Structures are given as C-alpha cells and as structure tokens.
C-alpha cells in the first residue's frame, strides 16, 4: 500500500508558483476574469483571485504583500466598446485574501496599464476612454489627474486621444506613455513628461509633454530596463508592418533612439514584464498566450496559455 505524503503549510508555501525563483502574474480578462500566478520555468500555474469585471494592468509589491490591478469594468458585448465609467483600482494580498476596491464610483473610465512606485507609496495608470493619466496613494487616497488629452464623454470616440501604456523613470523624474491610435492605423505614439506637474500647469495644459516616437502601428504596454536605459513596448497591430511585436529603444536626454524589433509573431500583444536578472521579457497577447523571449532578441516560447484573453503582466523575483 502506498502512502501519500502530506506537505506542511511551510512546504506548500515554498512549492507555490509565487514562491520560487520568480513568478509571472497574468490577468485573464475574459471569460472567467482572474489573476493567475505562473512559474515561468515549469509552467505550473495557480489562480490567485477571481476578478469581477475586466482586469487589464497589474503590479506586485512583494515586500508589501500586495497585488494591485486596474479593472476596466463590465466586459462589453461582442462588437461593442467599453462606454460606462465603471473602471476601478483594486488590490489583494499575494495569496488572494483581503480584497479591496481602492477607487471606483465613476471616478475613472477604463484604466489600462498600471505602474507602482512602492518606495513613495504611489500607483500610476492610464485611463483609455477617460483620456487621462492618474496617480493615487496605495490606499486609494489622493487621486490626482496628471494629464488629460480630452473630455469624457464628449471626446472619448477620438482614439488618437486614448492613453494606454505607462512606465516610470523615477530616478530621472519622467513618466512615459502610449497613445495607440486606431487599430493598425500607423498613428500610434509614445510620449514622456515629468512625474510632477510643472508650476502653473494643469492636466489639460502641460508644457513639458514630449513626443518621442510616432507613426507606430499600435503601441500598448511599456517597461523600462533602468540599468541599460532602454524602453520596451508591445505593439498590438495585427496587419501593419511592425505590428504584433516586442520593441526596444534607447532612452536619451533628448528622447528615444535606435528603435528596433526584439521579437515578432505575437497575436495582438498586450501585457509586458521584464525579468532583468535573467534578461528575459514576458509578453501576454489576446490569444491567451503568455510568452517569453530574451531581452536581446530571439523567438518567443509559450510558457502558459490562459482559457481566454490575456492582458496585463507583472514579474516578481524571489528577492522582491
């Protein structure tokens, strides 16, 4: 007769995908919205939290025992777009307990990629149909608009105003973001501005906004390799030249230089996360695949496939 061993709680924590050498957190947006933790080396996965609505951007604070995510709201019927201002910012513990809604009630419309400045206790995100960039404290207080490119709802149909991806360069005081433009339109752009509002400026009228790249197929999420000062982004464009790719450019004092395609053949790339220690990039796309590739270029390898659409990604090493 065989005897089945039973792991202690400590062993269970050690063997959990989120407690190994590193962990990728992916948002399954539709159907069955959820936060899933994946061991990127074995492919083992576990659902951390079942989400109501449509999650899109995610960040993880290991020392703070917290997962933060954006929720675009109720998933629209096929062929329609998000229209109701029911977006939210939410959080829970790393094990999925103690769920909280930090911001809701119509304050934001369709929040997209999120970034966390844990050292200063701040969350930043783009609001697509809300045509804005916001930040707040990690407890949901001090909601502050940093940029507005249009007025909700009057201008929300103008996709050239939609803000989507976001990245922070806290040491140098910059915030980067994408405005994706129409699908496959070749009108996508990447901008940057200061993290703080210039004196005398307003969210509608900032004098420090700098256009860095334009005429991109459909740029989405952003991440920064701070050591090498390089900006990475996914491009969702399906048919346009340069679409369905992971891209990189050098960050300079004057802007972005030497843009290049790192890897291609995504299926509408969305989420992006970097493992800087092992120099690998993780990408999620709307086929539901979570893929990995060297940050220096190569071919994508699929490490996990969600049951439906995959959106935001975050990576946490065991040291964070």
PDB file of C-alpha atoms in Angstrom, residues 111-295:
ATOM      1  CA  UNK A 111      -7.960  52.162 -16.619  1.00  0.00           C
ATOM      2  CA  UNK A 112      -5.274  50.272 -18.525  1.00  0.00           C
ATOM      3  CA  UNK A 113      -1.608  49.603 -17.732  1.00  0.00           C
ATOM      4  CA  UNK A 114      -0.524  50.369 -14.167  1.00  0.00           C
ATOM      5  CA  UNK A 115       2.844  51.094 -12.566  1.00  0.00           C
ATOM      6  CA  UNK A 116       3.820  51.050  -8.896  1.00  0.00           C
ATOM      7  CA  UNK A 117       6.277  53.369  -7.152  1.00  0.00           C
ATOM      8  CA  UNK A 118       6.405  51.343  -3.943  1.00  0.00           C
ATOM      9  CA  UNK A 119       9.123  53.431  -2.295  1.00  0.00           C
ATOM     10  CA  UNK A 120       6.888  56.500  -2.444  1.00  0.00           C
ATOM     11  CA  UNK A 121       3.596  54.644  -1.952  1.00  0.00           C
ATOM     12  CA  UNK A 122       2.142  55.683  -5.312  1.00  0.00           C
ATOM     13  CA  UNK A 123       0.216  53.977  -8.128  1.00  0.00           C
ATOM     14  CA  UNK A 124       0.118  55.405 -11.670  1.00  0.00           C
ATOM     15  CA  UNK A 125      -2.106  54.327 -14.583  1.00  0.00           C
ATOM     16  CA  UNK A 126      -3.525  55.354 -17.950  1.00  0.00           C
ATOM     17  CA  UNK A 127      -7.281  55.725 -18.475  1.00  0.00           C
ATOM     18  CA  UNK A 128      -8.052  54.925 -22.118  1.00  0.00           C
ATOM     19  CA  UNK A 129     -11.578  56.233 -22.795  1.00  0.00           C
ATOM     20  CA  UNK A 130     -11.099  58.622 -19.901  1.00  0.00           C
ATOM     21  CA  UNK A 131      -8.221  60.108 -21.953  1.00  0.00           C
ATOM     22  CA  UNK A 132      -6.115  60.712 -18.884  1.00  0.00           C
ATOM     23  CA  UNK A 133      -3.206  59.668 -16.693  1.00  0.00           C
ATOM     24  CA  UNK A 134      -3.768  59.381 -12.932  1.00  0.00           C
ATOM     25  CA  UNK A 135      -1.946  58.566  -9.753  1.00  0.00           C
ATOM     26  CA  UNK A 136      -3.053  57.889  -6.199  1.00  0.00           C
ATOM     27  CA  UNK A 137      -1.667  56.614  -2.916  1.00  0.00           C
ATOM     28  CA  UNK A 138      -1.540  52.838  -2.464  1.00  0.00           C
ATOM     29  CA  UNK A 139      -4.500  53.147  -0.092  1.00  0.00           C
ATOM     30  CA  UNK A 140      -6.580  54.819  -2.820  1.00  0.00           C
ATOM     31  CA  UNK A 141      -6.353  58.320  -1.388  1.00  0.00           C
ATOM     32  CA  UNK A 142      -5.143  61.487  -3.139  1.00  0.00           C
ATOM     33  CA  UNK A 143      -6.499  60.621  -6.600  1.00  0.00           C
ATOM     34  CA  UNK A 144      -4.719  63.086  -8.903  1.00  0.00           C
ATOM     35  CA  UNK A 145      -5.048  63.617 -12.669  1.00  0.00           C
ATOM     36  CA  UNK A 146      -1.634  64.296 -14.220  1.00  0.00           C
ATOM     37  CA  UNK A 147      -2.696  64.626 -17.856  1.00  0.00           C
ATOM     38  CA  UNK A 148      -5.968  64.970 -19.735  1.00  0.00           C
ATOM     39  CA  UNK A 149      -5.993  64.656 -23.531  1.00  0.00           C
ATOM     40  CA  UNK A 150      -9.773  65.093 -23.868  1.00  0.00           C
ATOM     41  CA  UNK A 151     -13.089  65.444 -22.056  1.00  0.00           C
ATOM     42  CA  UNK A 152     -15.215  62.476 -21.052  1.00  0.00           C
ATOM     43  CA  UNK A 153     -17.570  61.599 -22.700  1.00  0.00           C
ATOM     44  CA  UNK A 154     -17.513  64.211 -25.465  1.00  0.00           C
ATOM     45  CA  UNK A 155     -14.109  63.259 -26.879  1.00  0.00           C
ATOM     46  CA  UNK A 156     -13.969  59.573 -25.998  1.00  0.00           C
ATOM     47  CA  UNK A 157     -14.606  58.380 -29.573  1.00  0.00           C
ATOM     48  CA  UNK A 158     -11.382  60.055 -30.734  1.00  0.00           C
ATOM     49  CA  UNK A 159      -8.929  57.151 -30.409  1.00  0.00           C
ATOM     50  CA  UNK A 160      -5.963  59.457 -31.023  1.00  0.00           C
ATOM     51  CA  UNK A 161      -6.577  60.772 -27.501  1.00  0.00           C
ATOM     52  CA  UNK A 162      -6.585  57.347 -25.812  1.00  0.00           C
ATOM     53  CA  UNK A 163      -3.799  56.775 -23.246  1.00  0.00           C
ATOM     54  CA  UNK A 164      -2.893  53.099 -22.776  1.00  0.00           C
ATOM     55  CA  UNK A 165       0.586  52.022 -21.648  1.00  0.00           C
ATOM     56  CA  UNK A 166       2.684  53.661 -18.937  1.00  0.00           C
ATOM     57  CA  UNK A 167       6.209  53.418 -17.498  1.00  0.00           C
ATOM     58  CA  UNK A 168       8.004  55.270 -14.706  1.00  0.00           C
ATOM     59  CA  UNK A 169      11.564  56.556 -14.601  1.00  0.00           C
ATOM     60  CA  UNK A 170      11.537  57.774 -11.006  1.00  0.00           C
ATOM     61  CA  UNK A 171      15.310  58.498 -10.701  1.00  0.00           C
ATOM     62  CA  UNK A 172      15.165  60.855 -13.679  1.00  0.00           C
ATOM     63  CA  UNK A 173      11.688  62.199 -12.946  1.00  0.00           C
ATOM     64  CA  UNK A 174       9.937  61.040 -16.119  1.00  0.00           C
ATOM     65  CA  UNK A 175       6.678  59.309 -16.996  1.00  0.00           C
ATOM     66  CA  UNK A 176       6.291  57.591 -20.391  1.00  0.00           C
ATOM     67  CA  UNK A 177       3.007  56.597 -22.043  1.00  0.00           C
ATOM     68  CA  UNK A 178       1.494  55.328 -25.275  1.00  0.00           C
ATOM     69  CA  UNK A 179      -1.435  56.623 -27.297  1.00  0.00           C
ATOM     70  CA  UNK A 180      -2.213  53.713 -29.570  1.00  0.00           C
ATOM     71  CA  UNK A 181      -4.398  55.348 -32.220  1.00  0.00           C
ATOM     72  CA  UNK A 182      -6.797  53.341 -34.403  1.00  0.00           C
ATOM     73  CA  UNK A 183      -6.296  49.595 -34.955  1.00  0.00           C
ATOM     74  CA  UNK A 184      -3.422  49.042 -37.397  1.00  0.00           C
ATOM     75  CA  UNK A 185      -3.604  52.753 -38.119  1.00  0.00           C
ATOM     76  CA  UNK A 186       0.102  53.582 -38.092  1.00  0.00           C
ATOM     77  CA  UNK A 187      -0.725  56.548 -35.861  1.00  0.00           C
ATOM     78  CA  UNK A 188       0.487  55.180 -32.539  1.00  0.00           C
ATOM     79  CA  UNK A 189       2.750  57.412 -30.444  1.00  0.00           C
ATOM     80  CA  UNK A 190       4.993  57.316 -27.380  1.00  0.00           C
ATOM     81  CA  UNK A 191       5.328  60.386 -25.159  1.00  0.00           C
ATOM     82  CA  UNK A 192       7.030  61.437 -21.950  1.00  0.00           C
ATOM     83  CA  UNK A 193       6.581  64.194 -19.383  1.00  0.00           C
ATOM     84  CA  UNK A 194       7.679  64.986 -15.839  1.00  0.00           C
ATOM     85  CA  UNK A 195       6.348  62.918 -12.953  1.00  0.00           C
ATOM     86  CA  UNK A 196       5.187  66.098 -11.251  1.00  0.00           C
ATOM     87  CA  UNK A 197       3.051  68.909 -12.592  1.00  0.00           C
ATOM     88  CA  UNK A 198       5.070  71.966 -13.681  1.00  0.00           C
ATOM     89  CA  UNK A 199       4.337  75.178 -11.834  1.00  0.00           C
ATOM     90  CA  UNK A 200       1.276  76.901 -13.254  1.00  0.00           C
ATOM     91  CA  UNK A 201       0.300  73.942 -15.454  1.00  0.00           C
ATOM     92  CA  UNK A 202      -2.930  71.938 -15.443  1.00  0.00           C
ATOM     93  CA  UNK A 203      -3.678  68.370 -16.605  1.00  0.00           C
ATOM     94  CA  UNK A 204      -5.254  69.854 -19.739  1.00  0.00           C
ATOM     95  CA  UNK A 205      -2.363  72.214 -20.409  1.00  0.00           C
ATOM     96  CA  UNK A 206       1.138  70.917 -19.663  1.00  0.00           C
ATOM     97  CA  UNK A 207       4.201  72.482 -21.257  1.00  0.00           C
ATOM     98  CA  UNK A 208       6.528  69.524 -20.638  1.00  0.00           C
ATOM     99  CA  UNK A 209       4.927  66.895 -22.900  1.00  0.00           C
ATOM    100  CA  UNK A 210       7.424  65.496 -25.393  1.00  0.00           C
ATOM    101  CA  UNK A 211       6.528  63.331 -28.404  1.00  0.00           C
ATOM    102  CA  UNK A 212       9.241  60.677 -28.699  1.00  0.00           C
ATOM    103  CA  UNK A 213       8.068  58.289 -31.443  1.00  0.00           C
ATOM    104  CA  UNK A 214       5.138  58.409 -33.851  1.00  0.00           C
ATOM    105  CA  UNK A 215       3.676  56.530 -36.816  1.00  0.00           C
ATOM    106  CA  UNK A 216       3.790  53.250 -34.873  1.00  0.00           C
ATOM    107  CA  UNK A 217       1.246  50.505 -35.715  1.00  0.00           C
ATOM    108  CA  UNK A 218      -0.455  50.247 -32.294  1.00  0.00           C
ATOM    109  CA  UNK A 219       1.855  50.560 -29.248  1.00  0.00           C
ATOM    110  CA  UNK A 220       0.417  49.218 -25.974  1.00  0.00           C
ATOM    111  CA  UNK A 221       2.303  48.425 -22.741  1.00  0.00           C
ATOM    112  CA  UNK A 222       5.672  49.815 -21.649  1.00  0.00           C
ATOM    113  CA  UNK A 223       8.531  48.758 -19.357  1.00  0.00           C
ATOM    114  CA  UNK A 224      11.995  50.194 -18.680  1.00  0.00           C
ATOM    115  CA  UNK A 225      15.351  48.485 -18.261  1.00  0.00           C
ATOM    116  CA  UNK A 226      16.756  51.161 -15.949  1.00  0.00           C
ATOM    117  CA  UNK A 227      20.302  49.775 -15.850  1.00  0.00           C
ATOM    118  CA  UNK A 228      20.701  49.958 -19.624  1.00  0.00           C
ATOM    119  CA  UNK A 229      18.290  52.889 -20.044  1.00  0.00           C
ATOM    120  CA  UNK A 230      16.129  51.176 -22.635  1.00  0.00           C
ATOM    121  CA  UNK A 231      12.383  51.375 -23.137  1.00  0.00           C
ATOM    122  CA  UNK A 232      10.477  48.234 -24.222  1.00  0.00           C
ATOM    123  CA  UNK A 233       6.947  48.117 -25.615  1.00  0.00           C
ATOM    124  CA  UNK A 234       4.429  45.726 -27.120  1.00  0.00           C
ATOM    125  CA  UNK A 235       2.669  46.545 -30.371  1.00  0.00           C
ATOM    126  CA  UNK A 236      -0.789  45.113 -30.966  1.00  0.00           C
ATOM    127  CA  UNK A 237      -1.102  45.943 -34.662  1.00  0.00           C
ATOM    128  CA  UNK A 238      -2.319  42.818 -36.474  1.00  0.00           C
ATOM    129  CA  UNK A 239      -1.698  43.632 -40.104  1.00  0.00           C
ATOM    130  CA  UNK A 240       0.543  46.674 -40.146  1.00  0.00           C
ATOM    131  CA  UNK A 241       4.279  46.380 -40.738  1.00  0.00           C
ATOM    132  CA  UNK A 242       5.932  46.290 -37.318  1.00  0.00           C
ATOM    133  CA  UNK A 243       2.804  45.115 -35.523  1.00  0.00           C
ATOM    134  CA  UNK A 244       2.473  42.094 -33.239  1.00  0.00           C
ATOM    135  CA  UNK A 245       5.960  42.710 -31.899  1.00  0.00           C
ATOM    136  CA  UNK A 246       8.084  43.389 -28.860  1.00  0.00           C
ATOM    137  CA  UNK A 247      10.196  46.501 -29.386  1.00  0.00           C
ATOM    138  CA  UNK A 248      13.017  48.416 -27.737  1.00  0.00           C
ATOM    139  CA  UNK A 249      14.646  51.863 -27.977  1.00  0.00           C
ATOM    140  CA  UNK A 250      17.485  53.627 -26.156  1.00  0.00           C
ATOM    141  CA  UNK A 251      16.461  56.365 -23.724  1.00  0.00           C
ATOM    142  CA  UNK A 252      18.490  59.554 -24.127  1.00  0.00           C
ATOM    143  CA  UNK A 253      18.316  63.070 -22.790  1.00  0.00           C
ATOM    144  CA  UNK A 254      16.605  64.176 -25.972  1.00  0.00           C
ATOM    145  CA  UNK A 255      14.205  61.240 -26.425  1.00  0.00           C
ATOM    146  CA  UNK A 256      14.304  57.717 -27.841  1.00  0.00           C
ATOM    147  CA  UNK A 257      16.929  56.475 -30.280  1.00  0.00           C
ATOM    148  CA  UNK A 258      17.661  53.291 -32.219  1.00  0.00           C
ATOM    149  CA  UNK A 259      14.184  51.699 -32.099  1.00  0.00           C
ATOM    150  CA  UNK A 260      14.244  48.036 -33.081  1.00  0.00           C
ATOM    151  CA  UNK A 261      12.047  44.945 -33.119  1.00  0.00           C
ATOM    152  CA  UNK A 262      13.199  42.483 -30.457  1.00  0.00           C
ATOM    153  CA  UNK A 263      10.777  39.673 -31.356  1.00  0.00           C
ATOM    154  CA  UNK A 264       7.706  39.227 -33.548  1.00  0.00           C
ATOM    155  CA  UNK A 265       4.723  36.982 -34.317  1.00  0.00           C
ATOM    156  CA  UNK A 266       2.520  37.837 -31.347  1.00  0.00           C
ATOM    157  CA  UNK A 267      -1.268  37.558 -31.546  1.00  0.00           C
ATOM    158  CA  UNK A 268      -2.199  41.123 -30.584  1.00  0.00           C
ATOM    159  CA  UNK A 269       0.445  41.742 -27.912  1.00  0.00           C
ATOM    160  CA  UNK A 270      -0.699  43.474 -24.724  1.00  0.00           C
ATOM    161  CA  UNK A 271       0.982  42.769 -21.366  1.00  0.00           C
ATOM    162  CA  UNK A 272       4.704  43.143 -20.764  1.00  0.00           C
ATOM    163  CA  UNK A 273       7.018  42.376 -17.846  1.00  0.00           C
ATOM    164  CA  UNK A 274      10.813  42.191 -17.583  1.00  0.00           C
ATOM    165  CA  UNK A 275      12.988  39.793 -15.591  1.00  0.00           C
ATOM    166  CA  UNK A 276      16.113  41.966 -15.527  1.00  0.00           C
ATOM    167  CA  UNK A 277      18.258  39.489 -13.600  1.00  0.00           C
ATOM    168  CA  UNK A 278      17.873  36.752 -16.226  1.00  0.00           C
ATOM    169  CA  UNK A 279      17.336  39.230 -19.059  1.00  0.00           C
ATOM    170  CA  UNK A 280      14.091  37.834 -20.352  1.00  0.00           C
ATOM    171  CA  UNK A 281      10.857  39.531 -21.358  1.00  0.00           C
ATOM    172  CA  UNK A 282       7.388  38.114 -20.766  1.00  0.00           C
ATOM    173  CA  UNK A 283       4.528  39.104 -23.064  1.00  0.00           C
ATOM    174  CA  UNK A 284       0.802  38.296 -22.984  1.00  0.00           C
ATOM    175  CA  UNK A 285      -1.449  38.517 -26.011  1.00  0.00           C
ATOM    176  CA  UNK A 286      -5.132  38.276 -26.827  1.00  0.00           C
ATOM    177  CA  UNK A 287      -4.787  34.648 -27.930  1.00  0.00           C
ATOM    178  CA  UNK A 288      -4.370  33.916 -24.208  1.00  0.00           C
ATOM    179  CA  UNK A 289      -0.698  33.003 -24.522  1.00  0.00           C
ATOM    180  CA  UNK A 290       1.983  34.069 -22.073  1.00  0.00           C
ATOM    181  CA  UNK A 291       5.316  34.052 -23.891  1.00  0.00           C
ATOM    182  CA  UNK A 292       8.980  34.577 -23.029  1.00  0.00           C
ATOM    183  CA  UNK A 293      11.945  35.752 -25.090  1.00  0.00           C
ATOM    184  CA  UNK A 294      15.467  37.003 -24.431  1.00  0.00           C
ATOM    185  CA  UNK A 295      15.612  40.775 -23.971  1.00  0.00           C
TER     186      UNK A 295
END
